[in-house]
Amino acid sequence: MTVKLTVNGEERQVEVKDGTRRLLDVIREDLGLTGAKEGCGEGECGACSVLLNGQLVNSCLVPIAQADGSRVLTPEGLAQTPEGQVLAEAFTECHGAQCGFCTPGMMMASAALLYRNSQPNEQEIREGLSGNICRCTGYDMIIDAVLMAAQKGRGLWG
Amino acid sequence: MKSKNISETIPRPDGMAKATGRALYIADLPQGDADGRTQDGGVPVGPSVGLGTNQLVGRFYRSPHPRGRITARRYPQVPDGYTIVDATHVPGKNQIPMAASRDLPCFADEEVRYIGQIVAIVVGPDPQVVDELVDGIEIDVEARPVCLNMEESIALKGGAIHGTDNVFCRVDLDRGDVDAAFAHAATVAEGVYDTGFQEQFYMEGQGLITWRDGDRVGVRGSMQCPYYVNHAVTHVLGLPHDGVRVIQDTVGGAFGGKEDYPEIMGAPMAVASWVTGQPVKMLMDRVEDMAFTSKRHPSRCTYRSAWDAQGHLLAMDVLIDIDGGAYESYTKIVLMRAVFTCLGVYNVPAFRIRGRGLATNTVPSGAFRGFGAPQSLFGLEMHMEEAARTLGVESLELKKKLFLQKGDSTITEGTFRDTIILDELVAEAERLSQYSQKRAQYPTGGMRGIGMSFIIHGCGFTGDGEQKIIKGEVALEKDEAGHVEILCAAVDFGQGPQTTFRKVVAAVLGKEPEEIGFRYPDTDRVPDSGPTVASRTMMVVGYLIQKAAEDLRDHWKEGEFQRVEQKYSMPPGMAWDQEKLLGDCYATYGWGINVCEVETDPVTWETKVVGAWGIYDVGKAVDQRVVDGQIQGGMSQSLGYGAMEKLEIDHSGRFRQITMSDYMVPTSLDFPRTEASTVDNPYPYGPFGAKGMGEMVHDAGHAAYAAAVEQAVGKPCPCIPLVPETLLNIMEEHR
Amino acid sequence: MGMSVRPVDLAEALILRDESGALPFAGGTDLMVRHRAKNGMGPSFQKSLLFVDHLPELRRVKWDHGELEIGAAVPMAVLADDPRARKDALRREEASEEALSKIPSLLRDAAFDLGAPALRTRATPGGNVANASPAGDVLTALVALDARVILAHRNGERELPVLDFTLGPGKTQLAQNELIRAFRFPVPETRWCYWRKVGTRRANALTKVSLGAFGTIQNGTLESLSLAFGAVGPRIVLADDAAKMLLGFSEKDFESSDGKTRMAQAQKLAAQVISPIDDQRSTAHYRKTVALNLFEEALRALAKNLKENTDD
């Protein structure tokens, strides 16, 4: 089947043999966008997070047929936006990234949070990121980064 | 460097590439073309070796039997382009060489000792066909009874797995007349303290690519120790050292879990590449990774302490057993660190310590941040709580009287030559956490508690290992244009050398950190500065880099290519006898305090951490945020170890929690912010005074947690993980 | 391996379901995990998939004559009071402010305790009930609420109590030609809710044991009560005999000796129907002990509620 997606603002068509193929595999293999990572393949770690029609999803749990006709924002696409840039700089400055494997997913979860709550407090950030596992940082510097991005990106998050 | 203070933090040079998804991990590498890109936003990208379109997929056939002699192997018909490779194909030695052992075979040959042991590797172009072939393999085994834990190991269930007594290794230390001390003691305290398995849980699973290039073989991917992989593959293939090239790609976390496993995984893959002549790629499935890669050694520590009528410590009698699993691998070195750390920050006048590494039919235990210290420090610190209760005194007061001081003897009769600032650390811990005030205020058993634990961690390899075994070397190269590049084998798996090494060189040369080149190691390009383990990277390798930078600065020739090299030598005054285990077991030590405050809910026996503090002497922080990030991340892992991370085995020695939904690591909601603090105490033989610190942050958070829970519930809690099920049992036992 | 189909509306979905017996698939958060294959291999389904997540008839939250109807494919985020998800639901006219305001705290809290934000945008009550895991949080809440499941087929609908619909882990009474369309339950004005999930950790956790309780209060006395325990047996356990012991309770009964005797009897009756197991997440002993502790905690909360005369 042919699947139409708007990926990072660009219209893409993908031929898939099977509509149950995971959105994660399509964006990584067919589209070459390897920012979203596979950490567990069972929706537990959040490393594969993307925004599907503006909502945070684990792309390892989405069959591609369900994404047909949808907008997909991947970590690469987020990075191209002003708010993504602010977030990436905050993660870099606050050392919110250590090994970096969870970081693209954390960026997506952070953006999803800030889009719905542009000035979250620490507890709200912890809740917003609770589906994204980080084994390096203990989360504190990730939270610092989101607070910084909320501050520096004031007005960007709508 | 703009700032004169090396501790002042800089943005991580690898941050942008990681945050924007540009950093390439082994699973992200495109087939065919990565050449020409060597550095991308601070994150190095390796060359395109091993990425050819003739790449095969590899999968292991692992033993479904826990124990027995292999009597037959049955392989399915293999279609063209597919190959099954096993022990018969090994051109060199069928064993994985490790720092102190070579008992783990590359492929199981005559016997299997645990479920999941690698028997063969199947390689071919189509993963589905490869999987079907793996499913078609069978082995027959003359089964023997399975030995699941240390009790069964000591009882020699099913006969000895290793030698005649199941003891892989012993480490014994003695000082003074312990029996006399106990005979004269007014008070004796005693306890048994247990710790469980722990999974490293790096977010990126194990993944490697191997390839053959004429008479040479290459390995690239996710690893901590490129030269360990080089040595292992060299040994298994019977190649000269320059016959193997190893390249690190971006590493998504390691924590010790990528110290031995890339050898265990990479050597059989390299044999397959050698046999087929083709690149082989293997990305370990998360379930396979959790089920079969090395875990932290479970431990049982038995502490007895003798005290006189005035409450002075007379002696300690300690037994430390650790579960090494089916093969010795790193067990001896882990045991040495467990034993050398087991008296903590205290001056103990007489002691008898007996340490054993034991064999069981479980996955071989391996390296994990702390490397034995988290186990024995748990035993010790919980025993100090027990002793304080027995003596009727406050545990902190008891501990303070025993603090080590400069000039005291180490556990191996060496000398603490550097200033020890435990009193300052205690003052800082009190200031931040109000520990003593809260401790006095909360009634025992009132469901709220606070605990404090102390940490000592020897930096670098044990004894003269740095001098005799590792012999670390680094180099700096400057090109004609004045660009300086760091050449060493240290791996950044998140802990920060990409940041800190650049800062060290930049500070010496008066440059900016981002001007300094530092690619991921490629053993064809960099000297062997040793493995990225043992809290040695900053202190040992970083110091060599500082010395090399000073050499370059002092002999700087504008417009010329220059290369300077540095080799490790022991700090002056340090001496070690490896036969007798006497002398300075470490060059110097990191010190620390963990404080944890909890509330326990008597409805569910869940415990909520309401405060966590980590206060350390790291010498000098070469970037405060890198150090604080280690403190906070280490605290989270050690609290996970103490509170949540249950990992059990079933009746055949398999792990029961092998998915991310069953093995519980902390989420952002499990623990509060860790307040991190460091007190400067520069070490003369570390870069800008820095000592090792990456492991000690995981050494005792679990002990502070358990001590806090003990106050909250008013019962001894001598075992971790202290999951609610365990706490309920404790409450019922002591009802 | 089958095909996957994405019908435009419920009518088409029911025809496809009837003709092909394809596996209904909403958010996929359980199914994709249950059918996952090894790395890079994608999931493997023996049957064709029938996607239902987008069907308008399954996404509505309706308030209708004292009853709340919740579509099978309403995202958990909507039930859990996620502001963005609610805004989307209102914008698409899938729900009204009034209907959303009627969602009892029991259901809202159970939905919030399910997974983490990314899971809640995908997971649905229909999936949670169809999965029929005794650890299903929203399933437990729906059983406590005495909800009925509305099962649609080509020629009509039938209704069943949610608990009766489930037969054991992964097993339900869903017929080959049916789809779960919605859940319905009354939401009285004076209600009392209790929800507590004991998970394997504080977020993104699976349930070791849970209790959802729902009562109605008339003139300061307990008029009805249901107690639904999660993860203490192969299905959700409704402790009806225990609940009956407590009917008619008012504030003073929690202090009186007769009331205390009845509460103790109720706890004994509850203990008789709880029969949990040991597994990799917890122990039977812990589950049973804590289930009864939760029962006590719920009674304390109920006493407080009757005393303060507050609802929800």
Tab-separated table of C-alpha atoms in Angstrom, chain C residues 80-237:
chain	number	residue	atom	x	y	z
C	80	ALA	CA	-7.419	11.733	32.252
C	81	ASP	CA	-8.219	15.422	31.841
C	82	ASP	CA	-5.286	16.266	29.587
C	83	PRO	CA	-6.017	19.862	28.553
C	84	ARG	CA	-4.864	19.470	24.977
C	85	ALA	CA	-6.699	16.206	24.390
C	86	ARG	CA	-9.882	17.710	25.829
C	87	LYS	CA	-9.546	20.772	23.650
C	88	ASP	CA	-9.188	18.556	20.589
C	89	ALA	CA	-12.218	16.487	21.603
C	90	LEU	CA	-14.309	19.625	22.084
C	91	ARG	CA	-13.103	21.137	18.822
C	92	ARG	CA	-14.030	17.992	16.933
C	93	GLU	CA	-17.383	17.970	18.743
C	94	GLU	CA	-16.723	14.505	20.075
C	95	ALA	CA	-17.577	15.658	23.559
C	96	SER	CA	-19.375	18.482	25.319
C	97	GLU	CA	-18.102	20.385	28.334
C	98	GLU	CA	-21.025	18.983	30.291
C	99	ALA	CA	-20.252	15.388	29.397
C	100	LEU	CA	-16.583	15.824	30.254
C	101	SER	CA	-17.499	17.338	33.603
C	102	LYS	CA	-19.458	14.208	34.455
C	103	ILE	CA	-16.471	11.868	34.213
C	104	PRO	CA	-16.158	10.557	37.768
C	105	SER	CA	-12.818	10.994	39.508
C	106	LEU	CA	-12.498	7.216	39.756
C	107	LEU	CA	-12.308	6.890	35.988
C	108	ARG	CA	-10.231	10.020	35.525
C	109	ASP	CA	-7.637	8.888	38.059
C	110	ALA	CA	-7.524	5.350	36.691
C	111	ALA	CA	-6.959	6.725	33.184
C	112	PHE	CA	-4.258	9.056	34.455
C	113	ASP	CA	-2.490	6.194	36.214
C	114	LEU	CA	-2.301	4.292	32.968
C	115	GLY	CA	1.171	4.501	31.454
C	116	ALA	CA	2.613	7.885	30.562
C	117	PRO	CA	1.598	10.789	28.291
C	118	ALA	CA	2.530	9.137	24.990
C	119	LEU	CA	0.598	5.991	25.880
C	120	ARG	CA	-2.427	7.948	27.008
C	121	THR	CA	-2.703	9.701	23.651
C	122	ARG	CA	-3.096	6.272	22.003
C	123	ALA	CA	-4.567	3.896	24.557
C	124	THR	CA	-8.358	3.555	24.709
C	125	PRO	CA	-10.918	2.152	27.149
C	126	GLY	CA	-12.114	-0.252	24.457
C	127	GLY	CA	-8.627	-1.673	24.164
C	128	ASN	CA	-8.140	-1.824	27.905
C	129	VAL	CA	-11.362	-3.802	28.296
C	130	ALA	CA	-10.780	-6.019	25.249
C	131	ASN	CA	-7.331	-6.868	26.569
C	132	ALA	CA	-9.185	-8.164	29.642
C	133	SER	CA	-6.097	-8.089	31.810
C	134	PRO	CA	-7.008	-8.206	35.480
C	135	ALA	CA	-4.417	-5.459	35.887
C	136	GLY	CA	-6.255	-3.154	33.465
C	137	ASP	CA	-6.787	0.106	35.327
C	138	VAL	CA	-9.643	1.548	33.295
C	139	LEU	CA	-11.244	-1.881	33.156
C	140	THR	CA	-11.153	-1.992	36.961
C	141	ALA	CA	-12.675	1.475	37.183
C	142	LEU	CA	-15.446	0.597	34.727
C	143	VAL	CA	-16.287	-2.526	36.708
C	144	ALA	CA	-16.459	-0.456	39.902
C	145	LEU	CA	-18.756	1.977	38.091
C	146	ASP	CA	-21.015	-0.931	37.151
C	147	ALA	CA	-20.595	0.031	33.513
C	148	ARG	CA	-22.148	-1.879	30.623
C	149	VAL	CA	-20.281	-2.512	27.449
C	150	ILE	CA	-22.210	-1.770	24.258
C	151	LEU	CA	-21.348	-4.250	21.555
C	152	ALA	CA	-22.293	-3.323	18.024
C	153	HIS	CA	-22.892	-5.657	15.099
C	154	ARG	CA	-24.327	-5.171	11.631
C	155	ASN	CA	-27.905	-5.551	12.737
C	156	GLY	CA	-27.902	-3.841	16.093
C	157	GLU	CA	-26.356	-3.744	19.503
C	158	ARG	CA	-26.315	-5.673	22.748
C	159	GLU	CA	-25.230	-4.702	26.236
C	160	LEU	CA	-23.437	-6.646	28.930
C	161	PRO	CA	-21.989	-5.744	32.299
C	162	VAL	CA	-18.276	-5.085	31.707
C	163	LEU	CA	-17.245	-7.707	34.231
C	164	ASP	CA	-19.354	-10.404	32.559
C	165	PHE	CA	-17.874	-9.431	29.225
C	166	THR	CA	-14.380	-10.376	30.387
C	167	LEU	CA	-13.575	-14.059	30.779
C	168	GLY	CA	-9.899	-14.007	31.751
C	169	PRO	CA	-6.629	-12.512	30.502
C	170	GLY	CA	-7.043	-11.802	26.779
C	171	LYS	CA	-10.468	-13.490	26.664
C	172	THR	CA	-13.842	-11.784	26.269
C	173	GLN	CA	-17.342	-12.496	25.021
C	174	LEU	CA	-16.791	-10.365	21.940
C	175	ALA	CA	-18.358	-12.235	19.038
C	176	GLN	CA	-16.621	-12.597	15.693
C	177	ASN	CA	-18.931	-10.009	14.141
C	178	GLU	CA	-18.917	-7.463	16.959
C	179	LEU	CA	-17.036	-4.345	17.914
C	180	ILE	CA	-16.996	-2.593	21.255
C	181	ARG	CA	-18.740	0.697	20.560
C	182	ALA	CA	-18.961	2.315	23.999
C	183	PHE	CA	-19.433	2.013	27.733
C	184	ARG	CA	-22.412	3.340	29.672
C	185	PHE	CA	-22.944	3.912	33.347
C	186	PRO	CA	-25.050	6.145	35.585
C	187	VAL	CA	-23.325	8.999	37.374
C	188	PRO	CA	-25.473	10.013	40.326
C	189	GLU	CA	-25.155	13.465	41.820
C	190	THR	CA	-24.089	12.323	45.269
C	191	ARG	CA	-21.345	9.904	44.603
C	192	TRP	CA	-18.239	8.764	46.356
C	193	CYS	CA	-15.141	7.478	44.561
C	194	TYR	CA	-11.958	5.827	45.655
C	195	TRP	CA	-9.137	4.777	43.358
C	196	ARG	CA	-5.719	3.530	44.218
C	197	LYS	CA	-3.289	1.761	41.984
C	198	VAL	CA	-0.253	0.105	43.496
C	199	GLY	CA	2.127	-0.075	40.570
C	200	THR	CA	5.598	-1.376	39.999
C	201	ARG	CA	6.820	2.231	40.241
C	202	ARG	CA	5.468	5.778	40.430
C	203	ALA	CA	4.826	6.289	36.730
C	204	ASN	CA	4.711	4.269	33.548
C	205	ALA	CA	3.977	1.252	35.695
C	206	LEU	CA	1.998	-1.937	35.571
C	207	THR	CA	-0.486	-2.620	38.321
C	208	LYS	CA	0.420	-5.042	41.098
C	209	VAL	CA	-2.878	-4.540	42.893
C	210	SER	CA	-5.589	-1.893	42.750
C	211	LEU	CA	-8.927	-0.993	44.216
C	212	GLY	CA	-11.657	1.062	42.632
C	213	ALA	CA	-14.672	1.811	44.795
C	214	PHE	CA	-17.841	3.639	43.873
C	215	GLY	CA	-20.735	4.449	46.121
C	216	THR	CA	-23.865	6.524	46.169
C	217	ILE	CA	-24.927	8.412	49.214
C	218	GLN	CA	-28.459	9.408	50.143
C	219	ASN	CA	-29.186	11.525	53.201
C	220	GLY	CA	-25.857	10.774	54.760
C	221	THR	CA	-26.090	7.021	54.360
C	222	LEU	CA	-24.462	4.695	51.924
C	223	GLU	CA	-27.046	3.602	49.422
C	224	SER	CA	-24.953	1.514	47.089
C	225	LEU	CA	-21.357	0.416	46.970
C	226	SER	CA	-19.199	-1.502	44.600
C	227	LEU	CA	-15.652	-2.603	45.286
C	228	ALA	CA	-13.539	-3.719	42.341
C	229	PHE	CA	-10.108	-5.202	42.964
C	230	GLY	CA	-7.564	-5.332	40.153
C	231	ALA	CA	-4.797	-7.914	39.690
C	232	VAL	CA	-5.963	-10.254	42.433
C	233	GLY	CA	-7.373	-13.001	40.213
C	234	PRO	CA	-7.765	-13.895	36.551
C	235	ARG	CA	-10.533	-11.282	36.246
C	236	ILE	CA	-11.407	-8.109	38.099
C	237	VAL	CA	-12.871	-9.121	41.447
